Amino acid sequence: MNTPENEARDGTRCGLVALIGRPNVGKTTLMNRLVGEKLAATTRRPHTTRNRILGIVTEGDDQIVLMDTPGIDQERTKLVNQVLNRTASQALADADLICFLTEAGRFGEGDERIEAAIRSSGRPALLVINKVDRQKNKEDLLPFIEERMAAFPYAGVVPIGARRGTNVPGLIEEIRNHLPEGPFLYDPDQLSDRPERFRAEEMIREAMLEQLGEEVPYSVAVRVENWEDAPRTAHIDAVILVERDSQKGIVIGKSGRRLKQIGQASRHQLESLLERKVMLNLTVRVEADWSRSPRALRELGIEEPR
Ligand SMILES: Nc1nc2c(ncn2[C@@H]2O[C@H](COP(=O)(O)OP(=O)(O)OP(=O)(O)O)[C@@H](O)[C@H]2O)c(=O)[nH]1
Ligand SMILES: [Mg+2]
């Protein structure tokens, strides 16, 4: 039937756009910025992102489906790392367009390896140079861009500052120019493939990682176990899963002070996400070696692709 609504949908463009790069280059910061909401945790530590998360940006007749991925890393001893790398590789294979994130002035061996993976994927790619605020002399970017263009035929090069949003509209424009024609994959109002519960877990995890710095390995997970919505308050029970008693002690801190701080910071974030009061009951539990167990990975939404 040719209703006005159907007609409006003719000529749409839609594509899967993978955000790929080393740990800590700012992929999730960029996704949150592009979508305009905090969908997932970002921290100053590497290995913050643990699964593929979709962020959806719909503008006019264009829909950009962003795939945030775990940073690609060399260390492959732990199952959790292997799964992370595979998740990122799968995103490469699925993408219509790749945004390869690098840091201004910091292109190393890890980046070269990723560039090689992009080459063998055969997909078109944009070189996105993030953290330009850190680059004192912007002219220094020019020889770098020349070098990269000589190494790989990027479809475009876009310097940005994801944290402050510098040139992010320019990046959106560039991505839109490379979208294939096709129908929208998601409802135009939808921002992510993840439910609110996941976003809540991410906020608690972010608060925890920020509070703990390097003291606890990233194999710490958060699980929301119960969630009840009252008219103006959400009651949320969440547990922080750690692998060892010693880690439990670190998270709880002296006379419970750490856990209290994590709880306060998370509650604050959750209240602005949910736009209502939040009663958060946060506990810590030891679940030995969860990061080595495929079952636990699946339970936590860290899929193990074939
Ligand atoms: N100076 C500066 N810092 C930034 C910028 N964008 C992101 N960052 C910071 O870089 C750090 C890492 O950001 P994330 O978004 O978590 O990085 P990621 O690539 O998703 O990292 P993984 O998930 O671990 O792979 C955070 O402290 C961000 O605030 C930027 O434009 N400028
Ligand atoms: Mg991330």
Short mmCIF file of C-alpha atoms and ligand atoms in Angstrom, two decimals:
data_model
loop_
_atom_site.label_atom_id
_atom_site.label_comp_id
_atom_site.label_asym_id
_atom_site.label_seq_id
_atom_site.Cartn_x
_atom_site.Cartn_y
_atom_site.Cartn_z
CA MET A 1 0.00 0.00 0.00
CA ASN A 2 1.33 3.39 -0.89
CA THR A 3 0.46 5.44 2.16
CA PRO A 4 2.29 8.75 2.71
CA GLU A 5 4.26 6.97 5.43
CA ASN A 6 5.54 4.31 3.03
CA GLU A 7 6.45 6.94 0.49
CA ALA A 8 8.49 8.80 3.08
CA ARG A 9 10.45 5.62 3.63
CA ASP A 10 11.53 5.35 0.02
CA GLY A 11 15.10 6.44 -0.52
CA THR A 12 16.27 5.75 3.01
CA ARG A 13 19.82 4.82 3.80
CA CYS A 14 20.89 2.57 6.65
CA GLY A 15 24.12 0.87 7.58
CA LEU A 16 26.04 -0.96 10.26
CA VAL A 17 29.03 1.12 11.30
CA ALA A 18 31.68 -0.59 13.43
CA LEU A 19 33.71 1.46 15.90
CA ILE A 20 37.04 -0.34 16.00
CA GLY A 21 40.29 0.49 17.71
CA ARG A 22 42.77 -0.17 20.47
CA PRO A 23 41.54 -0.20 24.07
CA ASN A 24 41.01 3.27 25.51
CA VAL A 25 41.04 5.29 22.25
CA GLY A 26 37.54 6.62 22.99
CA LYS A 27 35.17 4.36 21.04
CA THR A 28 32.44 4.28 23.66
CA THR A 29 32.81 7.99 24.42
CA LEU A 30 32.22 8.57 20.71
CA MET A 31 29.20 6.27 20.56
CA ASN A 32 27.59 7.95 23.58
CA ARG A 33 28.32 11.32 21.99
CA LEU A 34 26.88 10.36 18.59
CA VAL A 35 23.72 8.94 20.15
CA GLY A 36 23.48 11.85 22.57
CA GLU A 37 22.97 9.66 25.65
CA LYS A 38 25.08 7.59 27.93
CA LEU A 39 24.52 4.06 26.69
CA ALA A 40 27.63 2.38 28.03
CA ALA A 41 30.50 2.80 30.46
CA THR A 42 33.60 4.82 29.61
CA THR A 43 36.59 5.04 31.91
CA ARG A 44 40.21 6.09 31.83
CA ARG A 45 41.22 2.40 32.03
CA PRO A 46 41.59 0.14 29.00
CA HIS A 47 39.18 -2.80 28.52
CA THR A 48 36.10 -0.99 29.70
CA THR A 49 33.80 -2.26 26.96
CA ARG A 50 33.12 -5.96 27.11
CA ASN A 51 30.48 -6.60 24.55
CA ARG A 52 29.12 -5.36 21.31
CA ILE A 53 26.62 -2.61 21.95
CA LEU A 54 24.49 -0.96 19.32
CA GLY A 55 23.84 2.76 19.33
CA ILE A 56 21.29 4.03 16.86
CA VAL A 57 21.31 7.49 15.28
CA THR A 58 18.40 8.39 12.99
CA GLU A 59 18.50 11.67 11.12
CA GLY A 60 15.98 12.36 8.39
CA ASP A 61 16.13 9.50 5.90
CA ASP A 62 19.37 8.13 7.28
CA GLN A 63 19.91 5.60 10.04
CA ILE A 64 23.37 4.90 11.41
CA VAL A 65 23.59 1.71 13.45
CA LEU A 66 26.82 2.01 15.43
CA MET A 67 28.50 -1.08 16.83
CA ASP A 68 30.70 -0.26 19.79
CA THR A 69 33.24 -3.02 20.35
CA PRO A 70 35.83 -4.04 22.92
CA GLY A 71 39.29 -2.64 22.23
CA ILE A 72 41.42 -5.07 20.23
CA ASP A 73 44.34 -6.21 22.30
CA GLN A 74 47.37 -8.46 21.96
CA GLU A 75 47.21 -10.30 25.26
CA ARG A 76 45.29 -13.47 24.56
CA THR A 77 45.83 -15.67 27.57
CA LYS A 78 42.51 -15.22 29.28
CA LEU A 79 39.33 -16.55 27.76
CA VAL A 80 37.70 -13.22 28.39
CA ASN A 81 40.29 -11.47 26.17
CA GLN A 82 39.91 -14.01 23.40
CA VAL A 83 36.19 -13.47 23.44
CA LEU A 84 36.66 -9.70 23.34
CA ASN A 85 38.90 -9.87 20.28
CA ARG A 86 36.51 -12.22 18.51
CA THR A 87 33.61 -9.91 19.26
CA ALA A 88 35.50 -7.06 17.61
CA SER A 89 36.47 -9.21 14.61
CA GLN A 90 32.87 -10.27 14.11
CA ALA A 91 31.83 -6.61 14.06
CA LEU A 92 34.41 -5.99 11.32
CA ALA A 93 32.91 -8.76 9.25
CA ASP A 94 29.36 -7.47 9.71
CA ALA A 95 30.04 -3.80 9.03
CA ASP A 96 28.97 -1.77 6.02
CA LEU A 97 31.48 0.85 7.10
CA ILE A 98 34.32 0.83 9.62
CA CYS A 99 35.29 3.80 11.77
CA PHE A 100 38.86 3.06 12.77
CA LEU A 101 39.56 5.11 15.88
CA THR A 102 43.10 6.18 16.63
CA GLU A 103 44.57 8.70 19.00
CA ALA A 104 46.18 11.88 17.72
CA GLY A 105 49.96 11.48 17.87
CA ARG A 106 49.81 7.90 19.14
CA PHE A 107 49.80 5.39 16.33
CA GLY A 108 51.62 2.21 17.26
CA GLU A 109 52.02 -1.46 16.55
CA GLY A 110 48.59 -2.28 17.93
CA ASP A 111 47.03 0.19 15.49
CA GLU A 112 48.97 -1.25 12.57
CA ARG A 113 47.65 -4.70 13.35
CA ILE A 114 44.09 -3.39 13.35
CA GLU A 115 44.71 -1.61 10.07
CA ALA A 116 45.82 -4.95 8.63
CA ALA A 117 42.61 -6.58 9.89
CA ILE A 118 40.57 -3.83 8.25
CA ARG A 119 42.44 -4.39 5.00
CA SER A 120 41.64 -8.10 5.01
CA SER A 121 37.99 -7.43 5.87
CA GLY A 122 37.67 -5.66 2.52
CA ARG A 123 35.27 -3.11 4.02
CA PRO A 124 35.41 0.64 3.42
CA ALA A 125 36.85 2.52 6.38
CA LEU A 126 37.12 6.02 7.76
CA LEU A 127 40.19 6.96 9.75
CA VAL A 128 38.92 8.79 12.84
CA ILE A 129 41.63 10.61 14.76
CA ASN A 130 40.33 11.16 18.28
CA LYS A 131 41.55 13.30 21.18
CA VAL A 132 42.68 16.17 18.95
CA ASP A 133 42.51 18.35 22.07
CA ARG A 134 45.70 16.60 23.16
CA GLN A 135 47.54 17.52 19.97
CA LYS A 136 49.25 20.85 20.59
CA ASN A 137 50.31 21.52 17.01
CA LYS A 138 47.45 20.62 14.76
CA GLU A 139 49.80 20.82 11.73
CA ASP A 140 51.47 17.67 13.03
CA LEU A 141 48.33 15.81 12.01
CA LEU A 142 49.03 16.42 8.32
CA PRO A 143 52.12 14.22 7.88
CA PHE A 144 50.37 11.54 9.95
CA ILE A 145 47.32 11.64 7.69
CA GLU A 146 49.54 11.43 4.61
CA GLU A 147 51.34 8.43 6.05
CA ARG A 148 48.12 6.57 6.83
CA MET A 149 46.58 7.35 3.45
CA ALA A 150 49.68 5.90 1.81
CA ALA A 151 49.29 2.74 3.89
CA PHE A 152 45.57 2.19 3.27
CA PRO A 153 43.00 3.78 0.95
CA TYR A 154 40.71 5.25 3.63
CA ALA A 155 37.40 6.52 2.34
CA GLY A 156 37.88 9.60 4.52
CA VAL A 157 39.85 11.02 7.43
CA VAL A 158 38.09 12.84 10.27
CA PRO A 159 39.86 14.39 13.28
CA ILE A 160 37.54 14.69 16.28
CA GLY A 161 37.39 15.24 20.01
CA ALA A 162 34.79 12.77 21.27
CA ARG A 163 34.87 13.98 24.87
CA ARG A 164 33.88 17.54 24.05
CA GLY A 165 32.12 16.75 20.81
CA THR A 166 34.63 18.56 18.58
CA ASN A 167 33.81 17.94 14.90
CA VAL A 168 31.38 15.14 15.76
CA PRO A 169 28.76 16.66 13.39
CA GLY A 170 31.46 16.51 10.69
CA LEU A 171 31.90 12.81 11.38
CA ILE A 172 28.15 12.19 11.21
CA GLU A 173 28.11 13.90 7.83
CA GLU A 174 30.97 11.75 6.57
CA ILE A 175 29.32 8.55 7.81
CA ARG A 176 26.01 9.51 6.20
CA ASN A 177 27.79 9.95 2.87
CA HIS A 178 28.90 6.34 3.02
CA LEU A 179 25.66 4.66 4.09
CA PRO A 180 24.21 2.11 1.70
CA GLU A 181 20.64 2.53 0.52
CA GLY A 182 18.15 0.43 2.38
CA PRO A 183 15.31 0.35 4.88
CA PHE A 184 15.79 1.28 8.53
CA LEU A 185 16.77 -1.65 10.73
CA TYR A 186 15.37 -0.07 13.91
CA ASP A 187 12.52 2.14 14.94
CA PRO A 188 13.65 5.78 14.50
CA ASP A 189 12.99 6.44 18.22
CA GLN A 190 15.17 3.59 19.42
CA LEU A 191 18.64 4.52 20.70
CA SER A 192 20.13 1.12 21.55
CA ASP A 193 19.62 -2.62 21.33
CA ARG A 194 20.19 -2.89 25.08
CA PRO A 195 17.49 -2.69 27.71
CA GLU A 196 17.51 -0.13 30.52
CA ARG A 197 18.78 -2.83 32.90
CA PHE A 198 21.99 -3.12 30.92
CA ARG A 199 22.51 0.64 31.00
CA ALA A 200 21.99 0.58 34.76
CA GLU A 201 24.63 -2.15 35.12
CA GLU A 202 27.00 -0.15 32.97
CA MET A 203 26.57 2.93 35.15
CA ILE A 204 27.35 1.00 38.30
CA ARG A 205 30.35 -0.64 36.62
CA GLU A 206 31.64 2.75 35.46
CA ALA A 207 31.30 4.23 38.95
CA MET A 208 33.14 1.24 40.37
CA LEU A 209 36.01 1.26 37.85
CA GLU A 210 36.46 5.00 38.32
CA GLN A 211 36.59 4.63 42.11
CA LEU A 212 38.95 1.68 42.10
CA GLY A 213 41.48 2.81 39.52
CA GLU A 214 44.01 0.07 38.81
CA GLU A 215 43.40 -1.81 42.05
CA VAL A 216 40.97 -4.35 40.71
CA PRO A 217 41.26 -6.16 37.38
CA TYR A 218 38.62 -5.48 34.80
CA SER A 219 37.16 -8.94 35.28
CA VAL A 220 34.63 -7.46 37.63
CA ALA A 221 31.02 -7.55 36.61
CA VAL A 222 27.78 -6.00 37.75
CA ARG A 223 24.45 -7.79 37.68
CA VAL A 224 21.11 -6.22 38.46
CA GLU A 225 19.19 -8.98 40.24
CA ASN A 226 15.96 -7.26 41.03
CA TRP A 227 14.23 -4.11 39.84
CA GLU A 228 10.92 -2.82 41.06
CA ASP A 229 9.32 0.34 39.81
CA ALA A 230 7.19 2.27 42.24
CA PRO A 231 5.46 5.46 41.00
CA ARG A 232 8.29 7.81 41.82
CA THR A 233 11.05 5.48 42.92
CA ALA A 234 12.93 2.58 41.41
CA HIS A 235 14.17 -0.08 43.82
CA ILE A 236 17.23 -1.77 42.40
CA ASP A 237 19.21 -4.67 43.87
CA ALA A 238 22.58 -5.08 42.20
CA VAL A 239 25.63 -7.20 42.92
CA ILE A 240 29.24 -6.62 42.05
CA LEU A 241 30.81 -9.94 41.07
CA VAL A 242 34.48 -10.41 41.86
CA GLU A 243 36.71 -13.46 41.53
CA ARG A 244 38.53 -13.50 44.85
CA ASP A 245 38.06 -12.61 48.49
CA SER A 246 40.92 -10.12 48.29
CA GLN A 247 39.08 -8.26 45.53
CA LYS A 248 35.93 -8.25 47.58
CA GLY A 249 37.85 -6.51 50.35
CA ILE A 250 39.14 -3.86 47.96
CA VAL A 251 35.69 -3.12 46.58
CA ILE A 252 34.14 -2.86 50.02
CA GLY A 253 36.98 -0.82 51.48
CA LYS A 254 37.69 0.13 55.07
CA SER A 255 34.45 -0.04 57.08
CA GLY A 256 32.53 -0.24 53.81
CA ARG A 257 33.55 3.24 52.71
CA ARG A 258 34.47 2.35 49.12
CA LEU A 259 31.27 0.48 48.43
CA LYS A 260 29.32 3.38 49.87
CA GLN A 261 31.06 5.82 47.52
CA ILE A 262 30.44 3.54 44.54
CA GLY A 263 26.80 3.27 45.57
CA GLN A 264 26.40 7.02 45.88
CA ALA A 265 28.02 7.75 42.53
CA SER A 266 25.94 5.07 40.79
CA ARG A 267 22.71 6.20 42.37
CA HIS A 268 23.34 9.72 41.18
CA GLN A 269 23.88 8.52 37.58
CA LEU A 270 20.90 6.17 37.72
CA GLU A 271 18.60 8.91 38.92
CA SER A 272 19.44 11.05 35.94
CA LEU A 273 19.05 8.08 33.57
CA LEU A 274 15.69 7.03 34.98
CA GLU A 275 14.52 10.52 35.92
CA ARG A 276 13.26 9.40 39.29
CA LYS A 277 14.46 8.55 42.76
CA VAL A 278 16.52 5.38 43.05
CA MET A 279 16.92 3.14 46.09
CA LEU A 280 20.00 1.13 45.28
CA ASN A 281 20.97 -1.93 47.28
CA LEU A 282 24.50 -2.78 46.23
CA THR A 283 26.37 -5.86 47.47
CA VAL A 284 29.58 -7.67 46.56
CA ARG A 285 29.83 -11.41 45.87
CA VAL A 286 32.73 -13.70 45.10
CA GLU A 287 32.15 -15.96 42.10
CA ALA A 288 35.45 -17.70 41.54
CA ASP A 289 36.99 -17.49 38.07
CA TRP A 290 33.88 -16.20 36.38
CA SER A 291 35.96 -14.64 33.60
CA ARG A 292 37.24 -18.11 32.62
CA SER A 293 33.83 -19.70 32.47
CA PRO A 294 32.03 -19.59 29.11
CA ARG A 295 28.71 -20.01 30.89
CA ALA A 296 29.26 -16.97 33.07
CA LEU A 297 30.32 -14.97 30.03
CA ARG A 298 27.09 -15.83 28.30
CA GLU A 299 25.05 -15.01 31.39
CA LEU A 300 26.62 -11.59 31.53
CA GLY A 301 25.83 -10.94 27.92
CA ILE A 302 29.36 -11.44 26.72
CA GLU A 303 28.51 -13.68 23.84
CA GLU A 304 31.06 -16.14 22.64
CA PRO A 305 30.82 -16.07 18.87
CA ARG A 306 31.46 -19.30 17.00
N1 LIG B 1 41.47 14.10 26.02
C1 LIG B 1 40.49 13.38 25.51
N2 LIG B 1 40.13 12.23 26.12
C2 LIG B 1 39.14 11.51 25.56
C3 LIG B 1 38.49 11.91 24.37
N3 LIG B 1 37.58 10.97 24.06
C4 LIG B 1 37.64 10.02 25.02
N4 LIG B 1 38.59 10.35 25.94
C5 LIG B 1 38.94 9.61 27.17
O1 LIG B 1 39.57 8.38 26.86
C6 LIG B 1 39.28 7.41 27.90
C7 LIG B 1 38.78 6.13 27.28
O2 LIG B 1 37.52 6.34 26.70
P1 LIG B 1 36.54 5.12 26.33
O3 LIG B 1 35.44 5.70 25.53
O4 LIG B 1 36.20 4.32 27.52
O5 LIG B 1 37.53 4.28 25.37
P2 LIG B 1 37.22 2.91 24.58
O6 LIG B 1 37.93 2.99 23.27
O7 LIG B 1 35.77 2.66 24.53
O8 LIG B 1 37.97 1.87 25.51
P3 LIG B 1 37.71 0.26 25.66
O9 LIG B 1 36.26 0.06 25.86
O10 LIG B 1 38.50 -0.10 26.85
O11 LIG B 1 38.23 -0.37 24.42
C8 LIG B 1 38.28 8.06 28.82
O12 LIG B 1 38.93 8.56 29.95
C9 LIG B 1 37.71 9.20 27.97
O13 LIG B 1 37.22 10.28 28.73
C10 LIG B 1 38.88 13.16 23.76
O14 LIG B 1 38.34 13.62 22.77
N5 LIG B 1 39.90 13.82 24.38
MG MG B 2 34.67 1.17 25.23
#
